[in-house]
Amino acid sequence: MLVARQLTKEYRSGAAPLAVLRDVSFAVPQGSFVAIVGPSGSGKTTLLGLLAGLDTPTRGDVVLDGTVLGQLSEDARARLRGQKVGFVFQSFQLIPTLTAVENVQVPLELRGDRDAAVRARELLARVGLADRTGHFPAQLSGGEQQRVAIARAFVNRPRILFADEPTGNLDAASGGRVVELLESLNRESGSTVVLVTHDLALASRARRIIRLADGLVVEDTGASPAGDDAPLALPEPAGDAA
């Protein structure tokens, strides 16, 4: 479902480049639940942005569901995200002037789906908010807002969901419910889930943990038995075939 190969991200810092990520490689099968962990400054959020096609690497490749992101224009990457990717953010990113059901409907309405309202209500019921569909974000608790955000992320049946510190603004009890919800939706929908967190208790719920330090992968509990040196297959670049 997702392949990172020798991902490197550098920024200019004075006369010398500053490497935030260095030769990061791994593969994630469809249906996985993966946590990327590490201290602040280890490159977690930068890596998530590269994997989702929100940023481009200095060197290396990302393959998302068989598509090499580096071969796409910015507009094409945006279309791919709209078709196959869901996002959950630490700060919820709900539209304050829309109700819960209207927030969840947005991705489907952008695609022109006629059953957007029905699908949105189904997802809100699934996350335990059937009685809060008409409430605005300011009328919801932090945990409820994050559940709305999760419903919105899953509403277009994404192949993969990226979550950036999804429990960072929640208390322990609300955070636990959010993680359980992500686990159940991962099992039921088959969507791949890749989350970034500094919370080791949250990470322990994932079936695989990739640990970063100083821009390097220092541990991968789900690495292939063949080892990190095993080649990761990438599609041939467009136009190279004879």
mmCIF file of C-alpha atoms in Angstrom:
data_model
loop_
_atom_site.group_PDB
_atom_site.id
_atom_site.type_symbol
_atom_site.label_atom_id
_atom_site.label_comp_id
_atom_site.label_asym_id
_atom_site.label_seq_id
_atom_site.Cartn_x
_atom_site.Cartn_y
_atom_site.Cartn_z
ATOM 1 C CA MET A 1 0.000 0.000 0.000
ATOM 2 C CA LEU A 2 2.799 2.408 0.902
ATOM 3 C CA VAL A 3 6.514 2.311 0.124
ATOM 4 C CA ALA A 4 9.169 4.769 1.266
ATOM 5 C CA ARG A 5 12.558 4.317 -0.341
ATOM 6 C CA GLN A 6 15.650 6.227 0.776
ATOM 7 C CA LEU A 7 13.613 9.298 1.697
ATOM 8 C CA THR A 8 15.812 12.278 2.484
ATOM 9 C CA LYS A 9 14.590 15.775 3.299
ATOM 10 C CA GLU A 10 17.047 18.640 3.609
ATOM 11 C CA TYR A 11 16.645 22.358 4.270
ATOM 12 C CA ARG A 12 19.186 25.113 3.836
ATOM 13 C CA SER A 13 20.667 26.254 7.138
ATOM 14 C CA GLY A 14 23.316 28.870 6.506
ATOM 15 C CA ALA A 15 25.967 27.520 4.185
ATOM 16 C CA ALA A 16 25.237 23.842 4.840
ATOM 17 C CA PRO A 17 22.099 21.703 4.309
ATOM 18 C CA LEU A 18 20.211 20.511 7.382
ATOM 19 C CA ALA A 19 19.001 16.904 6.998
ATOM 20 C CA VAL A 20 15.668 16.337 8.763
ATOM 21 C CA LEU A 21 15.277 12.818 7.300
ATOM 22 C CA ARG A 22 18.069 10.593 6.015
ATOM 23 C CA ASP A 23 17.585 7.536 3.782
ATOM 24 C CA VAL A 24 14.346 6.354 5.391
ATOM 25 C CA SER A 25 13.023 3.134 3.821
ATOM 26 C CA PHE A 26 10.139 0.816 4.690
ATOM 27 C CA ALA A 27 7.028 -0.783 3.160
ATOM 28 C CA VAL A 28 3.517 -0.885 4.643
ATOM 29 C CA PRO A 29 1.055 -3.574 3.451
ATOM 30 C CA GLN A 30 -2.633 -2.813 2.942
ATOM 31 C CA GLY A 31 -4.679 -2.987 6.145
ATOM 32 C CA SER A 32 -1.754 -2.286 8.480
ATOM 33 C CA PHE A 33 -1.939 -0.160 11.635
ATOM 34 C CA VAL A 34 1.451 1.563 12.002
ATOM 35 C CA ALA A 35 2.720 4.068 14.570
ATOM 36 C CA ILE A 36 5.670 6.344 13.814
ATOM 37 C CA VAL A 37 7.276 7.494 17.058
ATOM 38 C CA GLY A 38 10.249 9.533 18.192
ATOM 39 C CA PRO A 39 11.198 12.600 20.203
ATOM 40 C CA SER A 40 10.476 16.153 19.068
ATOM 41 C CA GLY A 41 12.696 17.025 16.129
ATOM 42 C CA SER A 42 13.171 13.419 15.037
ATOM 43 C CA GLY A 43 11.418 14.001 11.697
ATOM 44 C CA LYS A 44 8.048 12.332 12.383
ATOM 45 C CA THR A 45 5.770 15.051 11.029
ATOM 46 C CA THR A 46 8.096 15.721 8.085
ATOM 47 C CA LEU A 47 7.939 12.030 7.195
ATOM 48 C CA LEU A 48 4.147 12.005 7.408
ATOM 49 C CA GLY A 49 3.953 14.978 5.047
ATOM 50 C CA LEU A 50 6.166 13.198 2.516
ATOM 51 C CA LEU A 51 4.207 9.941 2.735
ATOM 52 C CA ALA A 52 0.928 11.797 2.140
ATOM 53 C CA GLY A 53 2.290 13.809 -0.769
ATOM 54 C CA LEU A 54 1.889 17.105 1.074
ATOM 55 C CA ASP A 55 5.612 17.764 0.623
ATOM 56 C CA THR A 56 8.307 16.476 -1.729
ATOM 57 C CA PRO A 57 11.574 14.799 -0.690
ATOM 58 C CA THR A 58 15.014 16.118 -1.519
ATOM 59 C CA ARG A 59 15.859 12.581 -2.603
ATOM 60 C CA GLY A 60 14.033 9.275 -2.622
ATOM 61 C CA ASP A 61 10.582 8.020 -3.584
ATOM 62 C CA VAL A 62 7.143 7.477 -2.089
ATOM 63 C CA VAL A 63 4.773 4.990 -3.718
ATOM 64 C CA LEU A 64 1.148 5.255 -2.610
ATOM 65 C CA ASP A 65 -1.120 2.434 -3.778
ATOM 66 C CA GLY A 66 1.094 1.784 -6.791
ATOM 67 C CA THR A 67 1.603 5.436 -7.796
ATOM 68 C CA VAL A 68 4.994 7.143 -7.537
ATOM 69 C CA LEU A 69 4.116 10.511 -5.997
ATOM 70 C CA GLY A 70 7.228 12.201 -7.387
ATOM 71 C CA GLN A 71 5.969 11.607 -10.926
ATOM 72 C CA LEU A 72 2.767 13.587 -10.288
ATOM 73 C CA SER A 73 2.104 17.302 -10.497
ATOM 74 C CA GLU A 74 0.880 19.088 -7.378
ATOM 75 C CA ASP A 75 -2.687 19.057 -8.749
ATOM 76 C CA ALA A 76 -2.479 15.338 -9.527
ATOM 77 C CA ARG A 77 -1.234 14.593 -6.024
ATOM 78 C CA ALA A 78 -4.170 16.568 -4.617
ATOM 79 C CA ARG A 79 -6.606 14.516 -6.729
ATOM 80 C CA LEU A 80 -4.988 11.279 -5.539
ATOM 81 C CA ARG A 81 -5.339 12.374 -1.908
ATOM 82 C CA GLY A 82 -8.997 13.201 -2.503
ATOM 83 C CA GLN A 83 -9.609 9.725 -3.904
ATOM 84 C CA LYS A 84 -7.540 7.528 -1.592
ATOM 85 C CA VAL A 85 -6.359 9.384 1.520
ATOM 86 C CA GLY A 86 -7.947 10.485 4.793
ATOM 87 C CA PHE A 87 -6.394 12.812 7.382
ATOM 88 C CA VAL A 88 -6.834 13.299 11.132
ATOM 89 C CA PHE A 89 -5.019 16.206 12.786
ATOM 90 C CA GLN A 90 -4.169 17.057 16.381
ATOM 91 C CA SER A 91 -6.113 20.333 16.128
ATOM 92 C CA PHE A 92 -9.211 18.659 14.576
ATOM 93 C CA GLN A 93 -9.355 21.144 11.629
ATOM 94 C CA LEU A 94 -13.163 21.319 11.638
ATOM 95 C CA ILE A 95 -14.920 24.211 9.897
ATOM 96 C CA PRO A 96 -16.415 26.239 12.788
ATOM 97 C CA THR A 97 -19.411 27.548 10.816
ATOM 98 C CA LEU A 98 -20.571 24.055 9.796
ATOM 99 C CA THR A 99 -22.404 21.518 11.931
ATOM 100 C CA ALA A 100 -20.935 18.090 12.644
ATOM 101 C CA VAL A 101 -22.825 16.444 9.799
ATOM 102 C CA GLU A 102 -21.942 19.271 7.407
ATOM 103 C CA ASN A 103 -18.248 18.945 8.293
ATOM 104 C CA VAL A 104 -18.340 15.226 7.541
ATOM 105 C CA GLN A 105 -20.180 15.800 4.265
ATOM 106 C CA VAL A 106 -17.555 18.170 2.848
ATOM 107 C CA PRO A 107 -15.253 15.581 1.149
ATOM 108 C CA LEU A 108 -18.221 13.860 -0.511
ATOM 109 C CA GLU A 109 -19.803 17.111 -1.645
ATOM 110 C CA LEU A 110 -16.527 18.136 -3.247
ATOM 111 C CA ARG A 111 -16.761 14.915 -5.281
ATOM 112 C CA GLY A 112 -20.408 15.558 -6.123
ATOM 113 C CA ASP A 113 -21.777 12.497 -4.288
ATOM 114 C CA ARG A 114 -25.567 12.667 -3.999
ATOM 115 C CA ASP A 115 -25.750 10.524 -0.856
ATOM 116 C CA ALA A 116 -23.318 12.725 1.091
ATOM 117 C CA ALA A 117 -25.771 13.526 3.904
ATOM 118 C CA VAL A 118 -26.800 9.883 4.355
ATOM 119 C CA ARG A 119 -23.212 8.649 4.429
ATOM 120 C CA ALA A 120 -22.201 11.422 6.852
ATOM 121 C CA ARG A 121 -24.973 10.530 9.296
ATOM 122 C CA GLU A 122 -24.041 6.848 9.098
ATOM 123 C CA LEU A 123 -20.425 7.629 10.013
ATOM 124 C CA LEU A 124 -21.391 9.953 12.867
ATOM 125 C CA ALA A 125 -23.617 7.224 14.264
ATOM 126 C CA ARG A 126 -20.701 4.794 13.920
ATOM 127 C CA VAL A 127 -18.487 7.042 16.036
ATOM 128 C CA GLY A 128 -21.205 7.488 18.667
ATOM 129 C CA LEU A 129 -22.424 10.957 17.706
ATOM 130 C CA ALA A 130 -25.845 10.243 16.213
ATOM 131 C CA ASP A 131 -27.383 12.731 18.646
ATOM 132 C CA ARG A 132 -24.820 15.480 17.913
ATOM 133 C CA THR A 133 -25.145 15.826 14.148
ATOM 134 C CA GLY A 134 -26.608 19.339 14.324
ATOM 135 C CA HIS A 135 -24.055 20.700 16.800
ATOM 136 C CA PHE A 136 -21.313 23.122 15.790
ATOM 137 C CA PRO A 137 -17.683 22.386 16.766
ATOM 138 C CA ALA A 138 -17.780 24.957 19.588
ATOM 139 C CA GLN A 139 -20.665 23.006 21.122
ATOM 140 C CA LEU A 140 -18.667 19.752 21.199
ATOM 141 C CA SER A 141 -15.979 18.537 23.579
ATOM 142 C CA GLY A 142 -12.450 17.923 22.305
ATOM 143 C CA GLY A 143 -13.040 14.185 22.146
ATOM 144 C CA GLU A 144 -16.305 14.697 20.237
ATOM 145 C CA GLN A 145 -14.607 17.043 17.783
ATOM 146 C CA GLN A 146 -11.907 14.463 17.111
ATOM 147 C CA ARG A 147 -14.561 11.799 16.505
ATOM 148 C CA VAL A 148 -16.207 14.125 13.963
ATOM 149 C CA ALA A 149 -12.786 14.532 12.333
ATOM 150 C CA ILE A 150 -12.343 10.748 12.193
ATOM 151 C CA ALA A 151 -15.793 10.325 10.631
ATOM 152 C CA ARG A 152 -14.849 12.947 8.028
ATOM 153 C CA ALA A 153 -11.548 11.160 7.343
ATOM 154 C CA PHE A 154 -13.302 7.817 6.716
ATOM 155 C CA VAL A 155 -16.340 9.179 4.857
ATOM 156 C CA ASN A 156 -14.818 8.706 1.403
ATOM 157 C CA ARG A 157 -13.664 5.162 2.258
ATOM 158 C CA PRO A 158 -9.936 5.969 1.970
ATOM 159 C CA ARG A 159 -7.379 3.328 1.158
ATOM 160 C CA ILE A 160 -5.067 4.901 3.742
ATOM 161 C CA LEU A 161 -5.509 7.256 6.696
ATOM 162 C CA PHE A 162 -2.746 9.468 8.091
ATOM 163 C CA ALA A 163 -3.127 10.758 11.651
ATOM 164 C CA ASP A 164 -0.799 13.397 13.125
ATOM 165 C CA GLU A 165 -0.847 13.293 16.956
ATOM 166 C CA PRO A 166 -4.608 12.466 16.954
ATOM 167 C CA THR A 167 -4.802 12.403 20.767
ATOM 168 C CA GLY A 168 -2.409 15.271 21.458
ATOM 169 C CA ASN A 169 -5.135 17.713 22.542
ATOM 170 C CA LEU A 170 -7.230 15.185 24.460
ATOM 171 C CA ASP A 171 -7.314 13.883 28.007
ATOM 172 C CA ALA A 172 -6.354 10.255 28.603
ATOM 173 C CA ALA A 173 -9.927 8.914 28.603
ATOM 174 C CA SER A 174 -10.937 10.736 25.401
ATOM 175 C CA GLY A 175 -7.655 9.778 23.759
ATOM 176 C CA GLY A 176 -8.227 6.135 24.584
ATOM 177 C CA ARG A 177 -11.682 6.203 22.964
ATOM 178 C CA VAL A 178 -10.240 7.814 19.835
ATOM 179 C CA VAL A 179 -7.585 5.108 19.545
ATOM 180 C CA GLU A 180 -10.166 2.358 19.997
ATOM 181 C CA LEU A 181 -12.225 3.974 17.259
ATOM 182 C CA LEU A 182 -9.272 4.078 14.873
ATOM 183 C CA GLU A 183 -8.543 0.418 15.648
ATOM 184 C CA SER A 184 -12.116 -0.700 14.991
ATOM 185 C CA LEU A 185 -12.429 1.294 11.754
ATOM 186 C CA ASN A 186 -9.086 -0.110 10.611
ATOM 187 C CA ARG A 187 -10.329 -3.663 11.212
ATOM 188 C CA GLU A 188 -13.758 -3.150 9.694
ATOM 189 C CA SER A 189 -12.865 -1.066 6.641
ATOM 190 C CA GLY A 190 -9.456 -2.532 5.839
ATOM 191 C CA SER A 191 -8.040 0.975 5.483
ATOM 192 C CA THR A 192 -4.350 1.279 6.269
ATOM 193 C CA VAL A 193 -3.683 3.578 9.253
ATOM 194 C CA VAL A 194 -0.375 5.400 9.727
ATOM 195 C CA LEU A 195 -0.198 7.639 12.778
ATOM 196 C CA VAL A 196 2.491 9.872 14.226
ATOM 197 C CA THR A 197 2.673 10.191 17.991
ATOM 198 C CA HIS A 198 5.068 10.873 20.851
ATOM 199 C CA ASP A 199 2.756 8.899 23.170
ATOM 200 C CA LEU A 200 4.288 5.448 23.655
ATOM 201 C CA ALA A 201 1.112 4.129 25.297
ATOM 202 C CA LEU A 202 -0.817 5.037 22.157
ATOM 203 C CA ALA A 203 1.892 3.616 19.911
ATOM 204 C CA SER A 204 1.782 0.303 21.760
ATOM 205 C CA ARG A 205 -1.767 -0.196 20.451
ATOM 206 C CA ALA A 206 -0.460 -0.290 16.875
ATOM 207 C CA ARG A 207 0.555 -3.583 15.305
ATOM 208 C CA ARG A 208 3.840 -2.083 14.114
ATOM 209 C CA ILE A 209 6.080 0.688 15.466
ATOM 210 C CA ILE A 210 8.646 2.609 13.414
ATOM 211 C CA ARG A 211 10.936 4.628 15.674
ATOM 212 C CA LEU A 212 12.835 7.676 14.410
ATOM 213 C CA ALA A 213 15.794 9.495 15.961
ATOM 214 C CA ASP A 214 17.739 12.312 14.315
ATOM 215 C CA GLY A 215 16.028 11.647 10.986
ATOM 216 C CA LEU A 216 16.889 7.941 10.887
ATOM 217 C CA VAL A 217 14.846 4.774 11.420
ATOM 218 C CA VAL A 218 16.423 3.243 14.517
ATOM 219 C CA GLU A 219 13.816 0.513 15.128
ATOM 220 C CA ASP A 220 11.057 -1.128 13.101
ATOM 221 C CA THR A 221 9.080 -3.810 14.908
ATOM 222 C CA GLY A 222 7.446 -4.890 11.656
ATOM 223 C CA ALA A 223 10.462 -4.945 9.369
ATOM 224 C CA SER A 224 10.561 -7.669 6.732
ATOM 225 C CA PRO A 225 12.298 -10.885 7.831
ATOM 226 C CA ALA A 226 14.510 -10.349 4.793
ATOM 227 C CA GLY A 227 15.992 -7.356 6.601
ATOM 228 C CA ASP A 228 16.334 -3.652 5.874
ATOM 229 C CA ASP A 229 18.685 -4.353 2.982
ATOM 230 C CA ALA A 230 15.974 -6.161 0.990
ATOM 231 C CA PRO A 231 15.082 -4.159 -2.131
ATOM 232 C CA LEU A 232 11.704 -2.421 -2.215
ATOM 233 C CA ALA A 233 10.038 -2.806 -5.592
ATOM 234 C CA LEU A 234 8.964 0.410 -7.287
ATOM 235 C CA PRO A 235 6.888 0.824 -10.441
ATOM 236 C CA GLU A 236 8.906 1.766 -13.498
ATOM 237 C CA PRO A 237 8.869 5.528 -14.173
ATOM 238 C CA ALA A 238 6.312 6.545 -16.764
ATOM 239 C CA GLY A 239 7.703 6.517 -20.281
ATOM 240 C CA ASP A 240 10.703 4.327 -19.518
ATOM 241 C CA ALA A 241 9.126 1.143 -20.844
ATOM 242 C CA ALA A 242 10.184 0.038 -24.296
#
